[in-house]
Tab-separated table of N, CA, C and O and ligand atoms in Angstrom:
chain	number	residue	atom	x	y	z
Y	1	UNK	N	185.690	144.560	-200.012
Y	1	UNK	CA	186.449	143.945	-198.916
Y	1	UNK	C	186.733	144.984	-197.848
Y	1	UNK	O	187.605	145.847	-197.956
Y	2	UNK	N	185.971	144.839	-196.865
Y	2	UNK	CA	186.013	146.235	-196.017
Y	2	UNK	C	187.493	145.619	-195.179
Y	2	UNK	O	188.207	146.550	-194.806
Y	3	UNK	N	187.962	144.417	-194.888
Y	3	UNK	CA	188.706	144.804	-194.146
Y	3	UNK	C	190.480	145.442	-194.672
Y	3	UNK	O	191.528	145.201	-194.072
Y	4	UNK	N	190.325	146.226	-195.866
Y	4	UNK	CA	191.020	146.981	-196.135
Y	4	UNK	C	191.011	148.126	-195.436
Y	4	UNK	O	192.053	148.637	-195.025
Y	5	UNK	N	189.827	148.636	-195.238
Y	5	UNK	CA	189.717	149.782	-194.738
Y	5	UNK	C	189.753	149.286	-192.697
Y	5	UNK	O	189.816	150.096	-191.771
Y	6	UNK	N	189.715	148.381	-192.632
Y	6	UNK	CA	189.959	148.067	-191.038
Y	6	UNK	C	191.437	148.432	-191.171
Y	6	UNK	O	192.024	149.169	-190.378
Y	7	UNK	N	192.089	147.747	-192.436
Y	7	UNK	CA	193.546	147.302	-191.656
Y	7	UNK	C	194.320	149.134	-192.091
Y	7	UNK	O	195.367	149.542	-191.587
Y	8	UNK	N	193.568	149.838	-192.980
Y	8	UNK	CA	194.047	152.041	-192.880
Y	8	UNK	C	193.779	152.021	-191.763
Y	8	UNK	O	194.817	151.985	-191.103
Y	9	UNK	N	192.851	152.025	-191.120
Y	9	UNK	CA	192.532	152.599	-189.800
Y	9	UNK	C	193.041	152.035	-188.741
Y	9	UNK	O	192.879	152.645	-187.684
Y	10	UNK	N	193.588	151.088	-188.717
Y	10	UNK	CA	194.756	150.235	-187.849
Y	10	UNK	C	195.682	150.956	-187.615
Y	10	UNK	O	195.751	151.627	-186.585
Y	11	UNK	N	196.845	150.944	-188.825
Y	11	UNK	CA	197.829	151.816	-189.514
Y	11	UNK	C	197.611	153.046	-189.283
Y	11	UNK	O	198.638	153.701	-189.106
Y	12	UNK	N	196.272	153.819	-189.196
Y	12	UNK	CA	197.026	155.266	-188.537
Y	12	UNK	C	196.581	155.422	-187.539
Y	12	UNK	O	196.308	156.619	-187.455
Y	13	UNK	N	196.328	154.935	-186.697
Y	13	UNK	CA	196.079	154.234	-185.189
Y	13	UNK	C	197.569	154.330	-184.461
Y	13	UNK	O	197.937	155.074	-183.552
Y	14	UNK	N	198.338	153.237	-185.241
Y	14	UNK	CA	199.596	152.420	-184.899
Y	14	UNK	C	200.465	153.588	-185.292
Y	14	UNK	O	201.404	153.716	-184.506
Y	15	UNK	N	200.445	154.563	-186.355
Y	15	UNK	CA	201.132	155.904	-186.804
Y	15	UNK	C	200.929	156.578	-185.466
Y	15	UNK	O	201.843	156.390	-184.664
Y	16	UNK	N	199.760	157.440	-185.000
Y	16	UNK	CA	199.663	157.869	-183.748
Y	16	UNK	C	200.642	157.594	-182.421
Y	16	UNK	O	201.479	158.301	-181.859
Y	17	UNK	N	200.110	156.135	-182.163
Y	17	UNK	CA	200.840	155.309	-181.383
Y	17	UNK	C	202.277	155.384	-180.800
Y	17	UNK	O	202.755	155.565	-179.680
Y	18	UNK	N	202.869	155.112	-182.346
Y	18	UNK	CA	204.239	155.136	-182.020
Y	18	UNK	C	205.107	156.541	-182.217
Y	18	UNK	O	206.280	156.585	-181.846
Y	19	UNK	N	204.615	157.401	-182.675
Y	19	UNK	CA	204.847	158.884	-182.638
Y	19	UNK	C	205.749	159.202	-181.496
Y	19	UNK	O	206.748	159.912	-181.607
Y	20	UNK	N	205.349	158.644	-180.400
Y	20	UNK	CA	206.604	159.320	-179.064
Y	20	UNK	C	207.462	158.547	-179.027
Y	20	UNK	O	208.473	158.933	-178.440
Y	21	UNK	N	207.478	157.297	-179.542
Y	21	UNK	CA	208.897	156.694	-179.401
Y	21	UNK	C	209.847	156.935	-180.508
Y	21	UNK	O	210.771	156.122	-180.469
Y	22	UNK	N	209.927	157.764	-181.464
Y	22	UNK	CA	210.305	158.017	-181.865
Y	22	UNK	C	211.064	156.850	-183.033
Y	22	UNK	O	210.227	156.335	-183.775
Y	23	UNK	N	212.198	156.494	-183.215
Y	23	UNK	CA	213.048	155.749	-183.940
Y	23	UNK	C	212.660	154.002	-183.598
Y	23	UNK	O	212.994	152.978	-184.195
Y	24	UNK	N	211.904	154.202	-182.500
Y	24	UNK	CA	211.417	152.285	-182.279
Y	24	UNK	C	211.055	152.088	-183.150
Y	24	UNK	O	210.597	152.895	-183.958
Y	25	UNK	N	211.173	150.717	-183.269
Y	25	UNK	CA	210.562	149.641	-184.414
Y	25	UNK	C	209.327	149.085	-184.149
Y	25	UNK	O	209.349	148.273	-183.224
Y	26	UNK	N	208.254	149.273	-184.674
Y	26	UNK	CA	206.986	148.521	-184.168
Y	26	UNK	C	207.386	146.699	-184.477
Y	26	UNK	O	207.741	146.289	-185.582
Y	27	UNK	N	207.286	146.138	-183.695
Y	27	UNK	CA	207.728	144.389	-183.872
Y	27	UNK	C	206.456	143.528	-184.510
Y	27	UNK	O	206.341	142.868	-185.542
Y	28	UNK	N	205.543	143.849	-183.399
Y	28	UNK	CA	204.164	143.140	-183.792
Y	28	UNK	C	202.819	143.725	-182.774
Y	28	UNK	O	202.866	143.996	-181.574
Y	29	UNK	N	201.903	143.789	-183.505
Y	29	UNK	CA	200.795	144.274	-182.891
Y	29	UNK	C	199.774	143.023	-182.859
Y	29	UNK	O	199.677	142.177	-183.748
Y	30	UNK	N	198.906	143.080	-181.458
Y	30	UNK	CA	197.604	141.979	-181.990
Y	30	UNK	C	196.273	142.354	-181.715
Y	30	UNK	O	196.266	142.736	-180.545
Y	31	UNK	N	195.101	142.443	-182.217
Y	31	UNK	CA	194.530	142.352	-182.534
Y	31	UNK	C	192.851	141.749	-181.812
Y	31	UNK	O	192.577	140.607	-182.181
Y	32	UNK	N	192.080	142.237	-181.122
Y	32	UNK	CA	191.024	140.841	-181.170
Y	32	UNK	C	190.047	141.591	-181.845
Y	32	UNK	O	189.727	142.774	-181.965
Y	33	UNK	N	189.450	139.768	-182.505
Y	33	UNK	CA	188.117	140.259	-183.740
Y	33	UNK	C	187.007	139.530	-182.945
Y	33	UNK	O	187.268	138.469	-182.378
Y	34	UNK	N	186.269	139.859	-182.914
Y	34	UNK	CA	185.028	139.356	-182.511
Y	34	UNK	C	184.263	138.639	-183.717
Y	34	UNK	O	184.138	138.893	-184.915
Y	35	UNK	N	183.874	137.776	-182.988
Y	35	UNK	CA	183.006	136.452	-184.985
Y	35	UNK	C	181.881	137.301	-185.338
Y	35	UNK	O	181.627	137.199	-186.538
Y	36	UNK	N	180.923	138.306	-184.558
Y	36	UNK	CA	179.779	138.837	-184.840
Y	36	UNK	C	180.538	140.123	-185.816
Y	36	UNK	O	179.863	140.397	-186.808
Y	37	UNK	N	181.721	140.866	-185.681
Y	37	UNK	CA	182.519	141.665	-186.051
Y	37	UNK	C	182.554	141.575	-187.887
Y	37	UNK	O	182.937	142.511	-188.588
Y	38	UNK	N	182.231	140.691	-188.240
Y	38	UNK	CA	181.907	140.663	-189.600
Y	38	UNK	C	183.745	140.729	-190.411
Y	38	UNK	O	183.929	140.717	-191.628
Y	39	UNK	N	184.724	140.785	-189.493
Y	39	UNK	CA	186.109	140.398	-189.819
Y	39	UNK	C	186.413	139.351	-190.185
Y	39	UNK	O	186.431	138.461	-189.335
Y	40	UNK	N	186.774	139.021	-191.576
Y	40	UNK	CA	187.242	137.428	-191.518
Y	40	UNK	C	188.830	137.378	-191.556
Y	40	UNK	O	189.459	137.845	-192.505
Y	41	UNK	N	189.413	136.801	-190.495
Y	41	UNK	CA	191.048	137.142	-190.189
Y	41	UNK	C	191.910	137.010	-191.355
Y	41	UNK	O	192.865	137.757	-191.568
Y	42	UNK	N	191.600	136.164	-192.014
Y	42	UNK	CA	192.876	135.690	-192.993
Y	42	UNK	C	192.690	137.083	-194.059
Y	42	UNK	O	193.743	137.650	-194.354
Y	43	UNK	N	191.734	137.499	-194.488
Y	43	UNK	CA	191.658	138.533	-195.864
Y	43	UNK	C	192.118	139.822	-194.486
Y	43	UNK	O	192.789	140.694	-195.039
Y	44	UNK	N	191.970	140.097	-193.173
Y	44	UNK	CA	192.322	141.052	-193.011
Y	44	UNK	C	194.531	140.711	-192.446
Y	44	UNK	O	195.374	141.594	-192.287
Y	45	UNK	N	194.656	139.742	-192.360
Y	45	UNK	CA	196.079	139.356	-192.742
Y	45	UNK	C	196.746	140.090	-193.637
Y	45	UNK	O	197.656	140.913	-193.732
Y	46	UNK	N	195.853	139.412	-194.341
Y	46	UNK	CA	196.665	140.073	-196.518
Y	46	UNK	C	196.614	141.747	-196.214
Y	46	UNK	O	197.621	142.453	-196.251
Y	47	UNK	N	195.187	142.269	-195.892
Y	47	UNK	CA	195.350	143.965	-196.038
Y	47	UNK	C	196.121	144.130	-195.801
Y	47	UNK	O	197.054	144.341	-196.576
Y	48	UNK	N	196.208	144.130	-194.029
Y	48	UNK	CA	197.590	144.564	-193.354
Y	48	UNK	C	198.859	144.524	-193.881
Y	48	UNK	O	199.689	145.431	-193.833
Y	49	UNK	N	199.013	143.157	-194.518
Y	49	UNK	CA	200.233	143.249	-195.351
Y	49	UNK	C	200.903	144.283	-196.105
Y	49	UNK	O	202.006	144.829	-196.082
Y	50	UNK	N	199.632	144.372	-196.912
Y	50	UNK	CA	199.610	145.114	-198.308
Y	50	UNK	C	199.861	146.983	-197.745
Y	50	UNK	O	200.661	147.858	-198.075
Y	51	UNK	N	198.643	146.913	-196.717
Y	51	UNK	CA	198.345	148.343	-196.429
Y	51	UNK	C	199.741	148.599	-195.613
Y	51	UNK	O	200.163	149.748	-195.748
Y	52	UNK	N	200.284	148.010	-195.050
Y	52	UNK	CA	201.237	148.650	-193.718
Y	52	UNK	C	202.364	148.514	-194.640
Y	52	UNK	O	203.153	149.277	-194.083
Y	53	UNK	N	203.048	148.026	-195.769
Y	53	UNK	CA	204.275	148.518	-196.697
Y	53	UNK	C	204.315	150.420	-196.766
Y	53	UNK	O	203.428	151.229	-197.036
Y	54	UNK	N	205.928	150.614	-196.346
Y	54	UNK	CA	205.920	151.835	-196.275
Y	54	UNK	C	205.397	152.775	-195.270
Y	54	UNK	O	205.354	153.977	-195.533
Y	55	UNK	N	204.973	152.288	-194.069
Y	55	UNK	CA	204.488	152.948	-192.962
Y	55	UNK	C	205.496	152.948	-191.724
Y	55	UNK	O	206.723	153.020	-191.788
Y	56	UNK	N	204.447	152.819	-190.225
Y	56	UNK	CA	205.298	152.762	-189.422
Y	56	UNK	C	205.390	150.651	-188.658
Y	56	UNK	O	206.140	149.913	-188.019
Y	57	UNK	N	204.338	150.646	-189.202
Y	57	UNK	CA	203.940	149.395	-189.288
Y	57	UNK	C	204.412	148.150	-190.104
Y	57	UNK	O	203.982	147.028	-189.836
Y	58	UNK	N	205.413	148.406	-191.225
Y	58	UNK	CA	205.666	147.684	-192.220
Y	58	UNK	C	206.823	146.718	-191.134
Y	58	UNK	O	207.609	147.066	-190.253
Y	59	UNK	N	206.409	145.244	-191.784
Y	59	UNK	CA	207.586	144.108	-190.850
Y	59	UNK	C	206.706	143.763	-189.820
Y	59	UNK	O	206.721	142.543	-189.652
Y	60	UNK	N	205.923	144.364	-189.041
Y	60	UNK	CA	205.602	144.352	-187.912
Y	60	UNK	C	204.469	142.952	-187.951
Y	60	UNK	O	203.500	142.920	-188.708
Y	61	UNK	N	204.769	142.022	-187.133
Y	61	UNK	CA	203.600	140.745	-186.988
Y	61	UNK	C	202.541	141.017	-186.192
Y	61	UNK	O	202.454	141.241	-184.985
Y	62	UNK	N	201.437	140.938	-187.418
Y	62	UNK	CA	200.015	140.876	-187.036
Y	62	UNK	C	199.300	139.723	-186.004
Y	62	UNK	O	198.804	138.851	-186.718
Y	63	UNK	N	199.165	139.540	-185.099
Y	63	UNK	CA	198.787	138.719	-184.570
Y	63	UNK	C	196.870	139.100	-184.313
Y	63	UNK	O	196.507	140.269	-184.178
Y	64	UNK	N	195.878	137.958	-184.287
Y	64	UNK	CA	194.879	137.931	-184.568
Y	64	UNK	C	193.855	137.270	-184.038
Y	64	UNK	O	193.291	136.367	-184.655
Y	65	UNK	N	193.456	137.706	-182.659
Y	65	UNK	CA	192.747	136.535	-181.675
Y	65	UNK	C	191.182	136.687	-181.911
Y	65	UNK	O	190.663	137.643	-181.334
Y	66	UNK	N	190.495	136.007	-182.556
Y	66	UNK	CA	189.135	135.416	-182.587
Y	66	UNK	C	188.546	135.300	-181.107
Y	66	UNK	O	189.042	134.585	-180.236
Y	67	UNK	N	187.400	136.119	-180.945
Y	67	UNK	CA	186.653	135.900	-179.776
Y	67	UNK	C	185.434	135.210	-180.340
Y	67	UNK	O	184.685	135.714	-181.177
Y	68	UNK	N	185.309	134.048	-179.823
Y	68	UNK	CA	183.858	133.608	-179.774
Y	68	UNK	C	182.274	134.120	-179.393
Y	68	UNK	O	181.912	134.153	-178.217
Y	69	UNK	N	181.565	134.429	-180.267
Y	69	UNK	CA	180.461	134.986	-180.148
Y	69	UNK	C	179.812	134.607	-178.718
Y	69	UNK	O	179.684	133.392	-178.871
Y	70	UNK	N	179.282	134.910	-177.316
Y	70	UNK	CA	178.770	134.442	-176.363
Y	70	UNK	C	177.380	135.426	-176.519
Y	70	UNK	O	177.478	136.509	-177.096
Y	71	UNK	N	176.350	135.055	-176.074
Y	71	UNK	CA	174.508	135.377	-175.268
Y	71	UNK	C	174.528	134.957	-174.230
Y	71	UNK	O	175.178	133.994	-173.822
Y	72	UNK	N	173.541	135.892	-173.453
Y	72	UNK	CA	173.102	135.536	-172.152
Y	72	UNK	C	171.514	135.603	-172.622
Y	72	UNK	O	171.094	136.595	-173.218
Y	73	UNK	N	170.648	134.455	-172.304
Y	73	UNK	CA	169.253	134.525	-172.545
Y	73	UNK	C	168.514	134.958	-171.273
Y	73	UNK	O	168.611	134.518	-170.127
Y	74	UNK	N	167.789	135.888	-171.753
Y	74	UNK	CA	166.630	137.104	-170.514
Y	74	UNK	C	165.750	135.852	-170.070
Y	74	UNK	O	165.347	135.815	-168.908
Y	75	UNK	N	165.402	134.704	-171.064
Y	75	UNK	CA	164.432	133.716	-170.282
Y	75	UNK	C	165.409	132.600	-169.423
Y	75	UNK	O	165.273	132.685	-168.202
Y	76	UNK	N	166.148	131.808	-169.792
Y	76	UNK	CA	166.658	130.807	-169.101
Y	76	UNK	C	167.675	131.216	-168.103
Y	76	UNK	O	168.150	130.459	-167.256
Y	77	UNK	N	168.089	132.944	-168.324
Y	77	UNK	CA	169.421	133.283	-167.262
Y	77	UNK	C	170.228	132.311	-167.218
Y	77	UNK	O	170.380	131.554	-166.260
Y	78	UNK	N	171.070	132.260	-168.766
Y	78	UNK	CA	171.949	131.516	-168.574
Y	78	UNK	C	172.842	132.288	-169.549
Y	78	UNK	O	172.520	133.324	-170.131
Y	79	UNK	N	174.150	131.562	-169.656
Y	79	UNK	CA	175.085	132.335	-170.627
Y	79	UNK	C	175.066	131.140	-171.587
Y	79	UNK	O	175.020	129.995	-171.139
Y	80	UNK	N	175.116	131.491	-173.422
Y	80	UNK	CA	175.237	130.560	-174.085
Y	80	UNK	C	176.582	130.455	-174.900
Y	80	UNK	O	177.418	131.185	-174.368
Y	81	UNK	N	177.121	129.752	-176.088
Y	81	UNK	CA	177.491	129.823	-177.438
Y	81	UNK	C	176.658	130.611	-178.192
Y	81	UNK	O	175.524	130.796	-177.750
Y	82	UNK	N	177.029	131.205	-179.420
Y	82	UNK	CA	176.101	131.872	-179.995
Y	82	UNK	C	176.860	131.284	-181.272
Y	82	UNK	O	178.051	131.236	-181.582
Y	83	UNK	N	175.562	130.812	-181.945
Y	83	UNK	CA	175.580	130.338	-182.999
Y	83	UNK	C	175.327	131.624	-184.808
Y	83	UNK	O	174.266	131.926	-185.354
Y	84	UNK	N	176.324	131.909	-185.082
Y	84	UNK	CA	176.243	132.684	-185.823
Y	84	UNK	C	175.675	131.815	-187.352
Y	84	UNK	O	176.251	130.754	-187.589
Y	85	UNK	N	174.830	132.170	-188.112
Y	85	UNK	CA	174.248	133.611	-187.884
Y	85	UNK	C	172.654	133.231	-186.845
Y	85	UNK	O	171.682	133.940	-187.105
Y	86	UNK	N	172.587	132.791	-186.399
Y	86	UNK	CA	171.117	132.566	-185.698
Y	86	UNK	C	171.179	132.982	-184.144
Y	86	UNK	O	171.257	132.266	-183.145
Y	87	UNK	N	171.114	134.425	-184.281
Y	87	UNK	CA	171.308	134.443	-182.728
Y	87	UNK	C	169.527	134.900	-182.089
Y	87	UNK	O	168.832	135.914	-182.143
Y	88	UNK	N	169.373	133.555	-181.530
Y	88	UNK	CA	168.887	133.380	-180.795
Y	88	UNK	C	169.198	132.387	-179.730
Y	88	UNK	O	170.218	131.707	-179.842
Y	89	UNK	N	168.160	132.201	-178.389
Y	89	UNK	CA	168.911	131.295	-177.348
Y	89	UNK	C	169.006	129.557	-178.413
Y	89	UNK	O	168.419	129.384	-179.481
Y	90	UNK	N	169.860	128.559	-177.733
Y	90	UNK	CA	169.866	127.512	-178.216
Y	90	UNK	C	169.172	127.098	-177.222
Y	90	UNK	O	168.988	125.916	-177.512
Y	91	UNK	N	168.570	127.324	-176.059
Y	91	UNK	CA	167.911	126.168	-175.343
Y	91	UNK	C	166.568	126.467	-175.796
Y	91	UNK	O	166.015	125.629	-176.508
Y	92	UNK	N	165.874	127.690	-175.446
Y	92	UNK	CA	164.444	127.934	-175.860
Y	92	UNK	C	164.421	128.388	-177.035
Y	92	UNK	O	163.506	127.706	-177.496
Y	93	UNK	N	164.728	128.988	-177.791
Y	93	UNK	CA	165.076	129.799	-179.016
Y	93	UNK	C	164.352	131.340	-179.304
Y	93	UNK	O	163.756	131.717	-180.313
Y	94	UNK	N	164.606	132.003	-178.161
Y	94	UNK	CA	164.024	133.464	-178.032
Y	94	UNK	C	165.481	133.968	-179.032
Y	94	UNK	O	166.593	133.522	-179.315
Y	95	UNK	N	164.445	135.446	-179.383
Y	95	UNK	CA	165.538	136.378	-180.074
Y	95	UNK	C	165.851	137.256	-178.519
Y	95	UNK	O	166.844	137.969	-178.373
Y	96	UNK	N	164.900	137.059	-177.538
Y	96	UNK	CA	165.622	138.046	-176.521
Y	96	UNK	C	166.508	138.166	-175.528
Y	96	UNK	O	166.142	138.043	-174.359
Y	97	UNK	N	167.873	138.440	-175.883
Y	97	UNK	CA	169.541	138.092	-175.531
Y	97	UNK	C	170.112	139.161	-175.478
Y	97	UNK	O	169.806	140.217	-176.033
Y	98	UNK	N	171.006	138.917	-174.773
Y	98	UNK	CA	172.023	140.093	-174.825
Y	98	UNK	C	173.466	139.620	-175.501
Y	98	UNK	O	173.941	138.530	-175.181
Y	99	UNK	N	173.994	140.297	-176.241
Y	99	UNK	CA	175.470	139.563	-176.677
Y	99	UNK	C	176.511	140.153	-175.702
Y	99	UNK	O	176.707	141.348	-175.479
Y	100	UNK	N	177.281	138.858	-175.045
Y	100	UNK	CA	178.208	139.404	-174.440
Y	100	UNK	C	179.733	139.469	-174.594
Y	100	UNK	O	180.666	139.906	-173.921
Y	101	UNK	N	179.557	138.737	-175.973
Y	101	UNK	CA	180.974	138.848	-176.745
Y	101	UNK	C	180.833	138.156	-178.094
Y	101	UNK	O	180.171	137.125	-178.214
Y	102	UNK	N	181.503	138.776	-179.163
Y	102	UNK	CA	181.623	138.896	-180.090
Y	102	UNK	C	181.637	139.832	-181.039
Y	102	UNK	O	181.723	139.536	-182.230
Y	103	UNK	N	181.554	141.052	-180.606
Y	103	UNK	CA	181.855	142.300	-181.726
Y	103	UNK	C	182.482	143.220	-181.783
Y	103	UNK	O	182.209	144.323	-182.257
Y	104	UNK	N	183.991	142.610	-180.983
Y	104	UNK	CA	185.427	143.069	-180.542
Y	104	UNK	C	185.900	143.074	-181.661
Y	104	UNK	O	186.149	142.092	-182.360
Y	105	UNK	N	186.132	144.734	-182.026
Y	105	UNK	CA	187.416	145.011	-182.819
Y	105	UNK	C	188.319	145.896	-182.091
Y	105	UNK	O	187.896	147.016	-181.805
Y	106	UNK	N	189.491	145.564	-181.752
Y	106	UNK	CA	190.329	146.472	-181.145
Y	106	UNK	C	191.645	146.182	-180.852
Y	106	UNK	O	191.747	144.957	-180.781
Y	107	UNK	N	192.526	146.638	-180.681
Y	107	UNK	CA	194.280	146.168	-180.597
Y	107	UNK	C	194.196	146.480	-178.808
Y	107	UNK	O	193.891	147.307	-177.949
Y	108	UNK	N	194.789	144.949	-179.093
Y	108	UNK	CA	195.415	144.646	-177.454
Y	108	UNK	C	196.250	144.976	-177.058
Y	108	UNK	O	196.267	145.627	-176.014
Y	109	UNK	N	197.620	144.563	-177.943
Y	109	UNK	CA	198.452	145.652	-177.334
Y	109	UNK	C	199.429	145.082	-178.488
Y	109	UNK	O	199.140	144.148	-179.237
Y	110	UNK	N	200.729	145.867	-178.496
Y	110	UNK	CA	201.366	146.632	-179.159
Y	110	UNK	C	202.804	145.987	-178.760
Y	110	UNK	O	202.997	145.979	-177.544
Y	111	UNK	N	204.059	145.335	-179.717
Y	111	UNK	CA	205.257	145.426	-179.336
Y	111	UNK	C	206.175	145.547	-179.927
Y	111	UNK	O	206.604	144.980	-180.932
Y	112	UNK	N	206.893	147.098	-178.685
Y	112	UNK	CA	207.931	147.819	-179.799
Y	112	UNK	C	209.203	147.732	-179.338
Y	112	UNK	O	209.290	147.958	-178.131
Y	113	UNK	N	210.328	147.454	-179.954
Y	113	UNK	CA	211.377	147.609	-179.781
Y	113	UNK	C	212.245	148.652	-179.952
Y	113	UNK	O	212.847	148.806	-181.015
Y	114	UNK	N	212.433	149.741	-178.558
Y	114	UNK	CA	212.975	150.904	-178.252
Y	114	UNK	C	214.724	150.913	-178.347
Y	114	UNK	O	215.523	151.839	-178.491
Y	115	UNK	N	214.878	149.603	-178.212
Y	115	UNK	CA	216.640	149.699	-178.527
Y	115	UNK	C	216.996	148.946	-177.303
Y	115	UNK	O	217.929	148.143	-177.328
Y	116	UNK	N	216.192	149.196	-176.063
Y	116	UNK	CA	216.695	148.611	-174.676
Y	116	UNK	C	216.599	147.080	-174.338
Y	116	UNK	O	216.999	146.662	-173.251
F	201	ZN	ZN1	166.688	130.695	-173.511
């Protein structure tokens, strides 16, 4: 279950992070996964859970936005859906595409409560 090891590397991400604020409370952090990202949200839910007890992160709500896989096809110049796992175009069915979303892993942003 790799996204154990997503949701360590989150956690000392979010350790880094909050380092200058010193005594803030991290509240909730979120998240976007991309569908090509090979993340499936709910098992990386549970990590986080599990992994962020005892950190700087523990309490803090995971929030978890799914980006939809998108292609742009080199023949029809168009932008598609991308149908996972078959990425190729859906109108002609070339493999030759570019992906222009879906293999977002990264924290959007961050909210901490400094006291103010
Ligand atoms: Zn096409």
């Amino acid at each position: 279950m790799h996204e154990v090891s997503i949701a360590e590397s989150l956690i000392r991400i979010l350790e880094e992070e909050m380092r200058p604020f010193g005594d803030a409370k991290l509240e909730g952090i979120k998240v976007r996964v991309g569908e090509l990202s090979g993340v499936i949200a709910d098992a990386l839910y549970f990590a986080f859970e599990v992994c962020s007890r005892g950190t700087v992160a523990d309490g803090a709500q995971l929030e978890i936005e799914e980006i939809p896989a998108k292609g742009f096809c080199n023949f029809c110049k168009k932008e598609f859906r991308l149908e996972v796992p078959f990425l190729v175009c859906p109108m002609c069915g070339t493999p030759d595409i570019e992906i222009l979303s879906g293999r977002e892993l990264e924290i959007d942003h961050l909210e901490i409560d400094d006291g103010s």
